[in-house]
Tab-separated table of C-alpha atoms in Angstrom:
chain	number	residue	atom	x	y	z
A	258	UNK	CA	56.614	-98.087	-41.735
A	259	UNK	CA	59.041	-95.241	-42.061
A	260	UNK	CA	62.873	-96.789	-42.890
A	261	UNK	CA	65.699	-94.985	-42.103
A	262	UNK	CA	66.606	-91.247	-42.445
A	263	UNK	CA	63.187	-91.216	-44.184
A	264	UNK	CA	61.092	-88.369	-42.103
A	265	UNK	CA	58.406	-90.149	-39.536
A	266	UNK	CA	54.883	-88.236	-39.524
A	267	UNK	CA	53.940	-87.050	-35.887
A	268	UNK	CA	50.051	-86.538	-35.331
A	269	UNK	CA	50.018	-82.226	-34.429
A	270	UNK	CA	53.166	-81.252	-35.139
A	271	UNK	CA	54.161	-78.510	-37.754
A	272	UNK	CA	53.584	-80.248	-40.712
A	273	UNK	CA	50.188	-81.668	-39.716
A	274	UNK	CA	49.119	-78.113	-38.356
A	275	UNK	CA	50.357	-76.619	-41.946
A	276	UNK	CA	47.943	-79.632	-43.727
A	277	UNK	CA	45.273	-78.337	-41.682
A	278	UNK	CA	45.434	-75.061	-42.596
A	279	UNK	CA	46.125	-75.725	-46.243
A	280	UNK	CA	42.786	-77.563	-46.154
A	281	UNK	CA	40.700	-75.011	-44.162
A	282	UNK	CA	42.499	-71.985	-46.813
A	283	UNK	CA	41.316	-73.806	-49.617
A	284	UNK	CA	37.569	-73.917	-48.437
A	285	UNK	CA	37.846	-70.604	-47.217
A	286	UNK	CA	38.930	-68.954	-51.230
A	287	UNK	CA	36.540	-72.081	-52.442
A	288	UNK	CA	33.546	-70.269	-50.665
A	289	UNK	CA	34.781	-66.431	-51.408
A	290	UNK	CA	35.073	-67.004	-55.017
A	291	UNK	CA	31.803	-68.912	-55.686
A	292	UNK	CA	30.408	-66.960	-57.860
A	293	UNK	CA	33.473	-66.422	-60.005
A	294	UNK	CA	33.215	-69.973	-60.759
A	295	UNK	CA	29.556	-69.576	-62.017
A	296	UNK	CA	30.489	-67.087	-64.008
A	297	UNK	CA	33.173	-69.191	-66.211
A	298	UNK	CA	30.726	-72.174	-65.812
A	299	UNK	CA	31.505	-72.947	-69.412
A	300	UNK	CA	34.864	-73.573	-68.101
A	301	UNK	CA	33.300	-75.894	-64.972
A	302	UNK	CA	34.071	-78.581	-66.893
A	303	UNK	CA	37.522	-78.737	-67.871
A	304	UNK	CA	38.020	-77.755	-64.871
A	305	UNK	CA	36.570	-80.590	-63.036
A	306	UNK	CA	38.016	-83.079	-65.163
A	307	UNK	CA	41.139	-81.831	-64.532
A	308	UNK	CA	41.189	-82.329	-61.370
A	309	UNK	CA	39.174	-85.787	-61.293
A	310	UNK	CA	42.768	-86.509	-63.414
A	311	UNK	CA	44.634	-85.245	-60.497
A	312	UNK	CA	43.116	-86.861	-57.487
A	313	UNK	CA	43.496	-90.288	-59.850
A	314	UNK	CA	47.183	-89.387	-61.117
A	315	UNK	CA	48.202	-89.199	-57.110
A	316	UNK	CA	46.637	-92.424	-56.001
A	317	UNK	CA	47.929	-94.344	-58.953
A	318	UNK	CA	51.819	-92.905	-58.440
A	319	UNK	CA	50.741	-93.916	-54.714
A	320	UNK	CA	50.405	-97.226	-55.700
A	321	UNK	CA	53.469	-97.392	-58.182
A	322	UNK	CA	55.385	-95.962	-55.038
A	323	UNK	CA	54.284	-98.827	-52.951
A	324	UNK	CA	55.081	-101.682	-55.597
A	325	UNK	CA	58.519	-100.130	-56.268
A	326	UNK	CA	59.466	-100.187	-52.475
A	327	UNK	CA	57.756	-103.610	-52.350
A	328	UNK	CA	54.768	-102.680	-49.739
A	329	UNK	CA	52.597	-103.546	-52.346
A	330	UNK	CA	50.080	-105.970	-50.825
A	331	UNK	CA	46.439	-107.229	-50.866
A	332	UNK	CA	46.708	-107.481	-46.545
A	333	UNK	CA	46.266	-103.054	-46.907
A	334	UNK	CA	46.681	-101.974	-50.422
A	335	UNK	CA	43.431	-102.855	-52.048
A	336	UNK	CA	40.965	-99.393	-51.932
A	337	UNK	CA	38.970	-100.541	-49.711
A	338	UNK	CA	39.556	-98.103	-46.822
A	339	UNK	CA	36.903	-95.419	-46.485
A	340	UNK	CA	38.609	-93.032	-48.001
A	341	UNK	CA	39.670	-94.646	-50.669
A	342	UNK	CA	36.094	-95.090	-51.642
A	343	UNK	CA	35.097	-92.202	-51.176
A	344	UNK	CA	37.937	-91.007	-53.377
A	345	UNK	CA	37.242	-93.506	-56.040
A	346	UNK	CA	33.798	-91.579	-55.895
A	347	UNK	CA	35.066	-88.337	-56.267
A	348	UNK	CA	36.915	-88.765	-59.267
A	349	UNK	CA	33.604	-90.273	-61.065
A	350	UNK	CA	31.625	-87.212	-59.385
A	351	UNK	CA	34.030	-84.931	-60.704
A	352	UNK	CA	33.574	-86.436	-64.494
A	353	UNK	CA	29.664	-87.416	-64.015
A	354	UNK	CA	28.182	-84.920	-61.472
A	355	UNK	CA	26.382	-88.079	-60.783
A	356	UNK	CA	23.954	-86.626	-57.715
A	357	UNK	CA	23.425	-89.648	-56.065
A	358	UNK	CA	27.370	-90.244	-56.149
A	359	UNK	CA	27.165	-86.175	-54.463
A	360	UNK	CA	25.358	-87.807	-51.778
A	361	UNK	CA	27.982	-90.504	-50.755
A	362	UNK	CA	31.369	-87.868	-51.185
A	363	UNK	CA	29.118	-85.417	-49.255
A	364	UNK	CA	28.533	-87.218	-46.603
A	365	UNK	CA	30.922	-89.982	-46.526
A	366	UNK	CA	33.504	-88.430	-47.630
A	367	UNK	CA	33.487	-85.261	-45.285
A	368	UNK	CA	33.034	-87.418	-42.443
A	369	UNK	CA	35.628	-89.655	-42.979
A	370	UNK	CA	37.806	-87.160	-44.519
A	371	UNK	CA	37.722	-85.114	-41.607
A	372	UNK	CA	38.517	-87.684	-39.384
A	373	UNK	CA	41.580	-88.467	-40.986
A	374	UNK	CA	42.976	-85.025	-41.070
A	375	UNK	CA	42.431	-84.525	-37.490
A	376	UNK	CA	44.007	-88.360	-36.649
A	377	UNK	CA	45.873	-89.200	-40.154
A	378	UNK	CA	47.074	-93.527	-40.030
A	379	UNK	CA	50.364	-92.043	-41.634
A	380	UNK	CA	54.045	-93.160	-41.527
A	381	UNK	CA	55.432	-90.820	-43.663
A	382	UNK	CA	56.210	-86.924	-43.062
A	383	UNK	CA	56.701	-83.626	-45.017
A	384	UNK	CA	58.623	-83.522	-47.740
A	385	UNK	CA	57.912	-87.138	-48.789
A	386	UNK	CA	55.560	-88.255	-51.516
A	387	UNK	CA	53.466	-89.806	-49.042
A	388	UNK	CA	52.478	-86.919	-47.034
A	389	UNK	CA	51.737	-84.685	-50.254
A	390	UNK	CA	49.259	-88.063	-51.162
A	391	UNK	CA	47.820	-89.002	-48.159
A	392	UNK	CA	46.707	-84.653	-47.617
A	393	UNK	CA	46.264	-84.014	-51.410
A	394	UNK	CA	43.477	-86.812	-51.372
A	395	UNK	CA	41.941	-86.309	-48.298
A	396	UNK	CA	41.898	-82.260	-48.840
A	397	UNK	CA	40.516	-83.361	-52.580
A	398	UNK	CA	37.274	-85.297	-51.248
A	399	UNK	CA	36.316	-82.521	-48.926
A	400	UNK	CA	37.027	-79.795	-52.041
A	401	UNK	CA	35.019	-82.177	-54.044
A	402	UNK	CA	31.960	-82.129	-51.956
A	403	UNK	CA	31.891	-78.906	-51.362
A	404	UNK	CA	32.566	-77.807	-54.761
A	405	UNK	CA	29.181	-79.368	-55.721
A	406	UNK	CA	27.454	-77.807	-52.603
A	407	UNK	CA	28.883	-74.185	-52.851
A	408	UNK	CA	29.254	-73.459	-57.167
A	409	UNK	CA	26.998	-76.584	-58.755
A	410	UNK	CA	24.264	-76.099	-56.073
A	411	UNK	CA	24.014	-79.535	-55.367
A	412	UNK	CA	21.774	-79.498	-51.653
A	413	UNK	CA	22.472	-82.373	-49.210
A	414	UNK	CA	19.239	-84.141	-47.879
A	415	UNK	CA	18.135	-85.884	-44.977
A	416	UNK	CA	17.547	-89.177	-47.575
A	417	UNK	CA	20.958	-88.962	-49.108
A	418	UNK	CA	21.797	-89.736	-45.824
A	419	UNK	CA	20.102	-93.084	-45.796
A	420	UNK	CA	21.401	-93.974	-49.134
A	421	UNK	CA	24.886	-93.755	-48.114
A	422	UNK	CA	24.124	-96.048	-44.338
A	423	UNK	CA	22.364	-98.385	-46.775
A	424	UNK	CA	25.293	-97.982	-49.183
A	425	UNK	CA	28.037	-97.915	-46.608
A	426	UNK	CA	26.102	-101.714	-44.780
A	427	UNK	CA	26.585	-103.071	-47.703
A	428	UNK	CA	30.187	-102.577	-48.057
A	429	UNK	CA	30.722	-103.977	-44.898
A	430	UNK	CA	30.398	-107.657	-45.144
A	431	UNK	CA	32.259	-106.922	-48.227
A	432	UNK	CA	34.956	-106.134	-46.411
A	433	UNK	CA	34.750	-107.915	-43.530
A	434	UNK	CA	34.942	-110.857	-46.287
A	435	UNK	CA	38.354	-109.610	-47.684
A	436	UNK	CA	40.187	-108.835	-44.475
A	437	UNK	CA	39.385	-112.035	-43.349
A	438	UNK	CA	40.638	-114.000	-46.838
A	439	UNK	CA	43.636	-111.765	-46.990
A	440	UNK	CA	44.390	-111.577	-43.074
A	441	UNK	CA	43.433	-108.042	-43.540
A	442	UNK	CA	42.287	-104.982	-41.558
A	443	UNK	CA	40.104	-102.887	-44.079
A	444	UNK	CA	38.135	-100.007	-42.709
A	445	UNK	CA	39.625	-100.902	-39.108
A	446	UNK	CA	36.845	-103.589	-38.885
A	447	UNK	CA	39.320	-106.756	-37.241
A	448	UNK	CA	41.288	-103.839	-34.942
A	449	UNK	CA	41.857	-100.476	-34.014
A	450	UNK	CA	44.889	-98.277	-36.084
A	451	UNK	CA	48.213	-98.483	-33.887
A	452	UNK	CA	48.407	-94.452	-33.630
A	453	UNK	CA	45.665	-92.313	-31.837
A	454	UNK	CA	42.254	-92.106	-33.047
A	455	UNK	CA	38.766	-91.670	-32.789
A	456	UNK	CA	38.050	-95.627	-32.323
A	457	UNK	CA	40.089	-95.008	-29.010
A	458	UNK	CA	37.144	-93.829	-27.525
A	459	UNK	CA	34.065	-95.785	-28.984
A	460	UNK	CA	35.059	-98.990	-26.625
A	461	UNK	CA	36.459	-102.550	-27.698
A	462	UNK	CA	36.504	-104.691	-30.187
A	463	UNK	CA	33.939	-105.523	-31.888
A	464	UNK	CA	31.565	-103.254	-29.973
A	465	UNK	CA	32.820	-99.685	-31.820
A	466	UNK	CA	32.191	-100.992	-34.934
A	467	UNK	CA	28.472	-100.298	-33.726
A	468	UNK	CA	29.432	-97.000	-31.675
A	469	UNK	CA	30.815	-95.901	-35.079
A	470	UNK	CA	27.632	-96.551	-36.725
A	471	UNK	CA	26.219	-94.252	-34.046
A	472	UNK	CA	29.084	-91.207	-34.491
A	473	UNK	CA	28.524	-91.755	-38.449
A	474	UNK	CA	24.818	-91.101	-37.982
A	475	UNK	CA	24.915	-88.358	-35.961
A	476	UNK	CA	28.204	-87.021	-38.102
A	477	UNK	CA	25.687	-86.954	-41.524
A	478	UNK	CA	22.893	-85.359	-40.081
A	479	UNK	CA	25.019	-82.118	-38.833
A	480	UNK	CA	26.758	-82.057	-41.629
A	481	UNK	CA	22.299	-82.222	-43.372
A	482	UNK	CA	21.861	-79.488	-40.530
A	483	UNK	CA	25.009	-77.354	-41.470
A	484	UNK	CA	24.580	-77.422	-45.589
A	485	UNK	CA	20.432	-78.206	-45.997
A	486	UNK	CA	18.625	-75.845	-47.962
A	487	UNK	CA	17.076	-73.520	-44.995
A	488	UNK	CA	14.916	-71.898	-47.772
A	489	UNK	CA	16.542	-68.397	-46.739
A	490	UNK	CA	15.591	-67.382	-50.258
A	491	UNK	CA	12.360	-67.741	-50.082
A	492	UNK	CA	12.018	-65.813	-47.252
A	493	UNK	CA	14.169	-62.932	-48.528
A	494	UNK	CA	11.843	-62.921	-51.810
A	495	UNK	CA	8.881	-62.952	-49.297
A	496	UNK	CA	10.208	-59.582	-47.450
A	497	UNK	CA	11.108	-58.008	-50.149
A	498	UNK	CA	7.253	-58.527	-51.740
């Protein structure tokens, strides 16, 4: 919770608009200079590592914020959120360019990613630490993913999305087992987030847990549909013969 004189986020206002575009921006120069990164590939590396160091450097001052202001707790502080995860994933992508790791930040990263951009759980505004974490992350997973897809030519496919249901049905229990030794609320799986979001609209409790199965589904395979590999190039090569 915000204290006092400390700035309180509001979901669509100016500095959530500003995030937004920050993150769209970022994809947009990400695509357009593609091929500039493959041609300092020898560079890829350092480069990657640098900012695995990043995303991992925010999230641990993140936590050092929270046990300095004494918010430090295992009801919500453990990284066990979605996002979390998937950033946890991201960094070891980032150093391994582990391809079945690809297939989890691809598509459960963007999906929840996204999700939180457009509805961010966030106390905290612009200029404070928080906000610059909480959009730095988020913006980082989506980067991540489609740094692999764009310059390392990683291709999402229609089993990588099975691997990260199976993956991500696993967790659960997992979690469901911590939130309920720590009185916790992990992954929104014992209630919905105070603020606006998309749970608002997949029904009660427990029932959108399962309608969120449902959106997660149907989230991965447009996001198979959007990035798959058409096989464009072998039809160009076919014209041009």
């Amino acid at each position: 919770m915000a204290e006092k004189n400390e700035p309180v986020f509001i979901m669509f206002s100016a500095e959530h608009f500003a995030a937004i575009i920050v993150l769209f921006l970022s994809l947009f120069l990400l695509f357009m200079f593609k091929k500039k990164f493959k041609i300092h590939s020898k560079k890829l590396v350092l480069f990657e590592r640098l900012f695995a160091l990043s995303l991992l450097i925010m999230e641990l001052l993140y936590h050092a914020w929270l046990i300095r202001i004494g918010r430090w707790n295992l009801i919500d502080s453990l990284p066990l959120e979605l996002c979390s995860i998937s950033l946890i994933m991201a960094i070891f992508l980032l150093w391994t360019a582990n391809k079945h790791i690809y297939d989890f930040v691809f598509y459960a990263g963007i999906g929840g990613a996204l999700q939180a951009m457009a509805t961010p759980v966030l106390d905290l505004s612009f200029p404070h630490f928080r906000y610059f974490h909480f959009f730095y992350t988020h913006i980082g997973i989506i980067i991540t993913a489609l740094y692999f897809t764009w310059v390392k030519g990683y291709i999402p496919t229609f089993k990588g999305i099975i691997k990260t249901l199976v993956m991500l049905n696993i967790l659960l229990p997992i979690v469901f087992a911590v939130n309920y030794i720590f009185q916790g609320n992990y992954m929104f799986l014992k209630a919905k987030p105070v603020n606006e979001s998309l749970l608002d609209i997949l029904g009660p409790y427990p029932w959108y847990i399962l309608s969120l199965e449902v959106v997660a589904i149907v989230i991965f395979v447009v996001l198979w549909l959007l990035f798959r590999d058409w096989g464009w190039g072998m039809i160009r090569q076919k014209f041009k013969g």
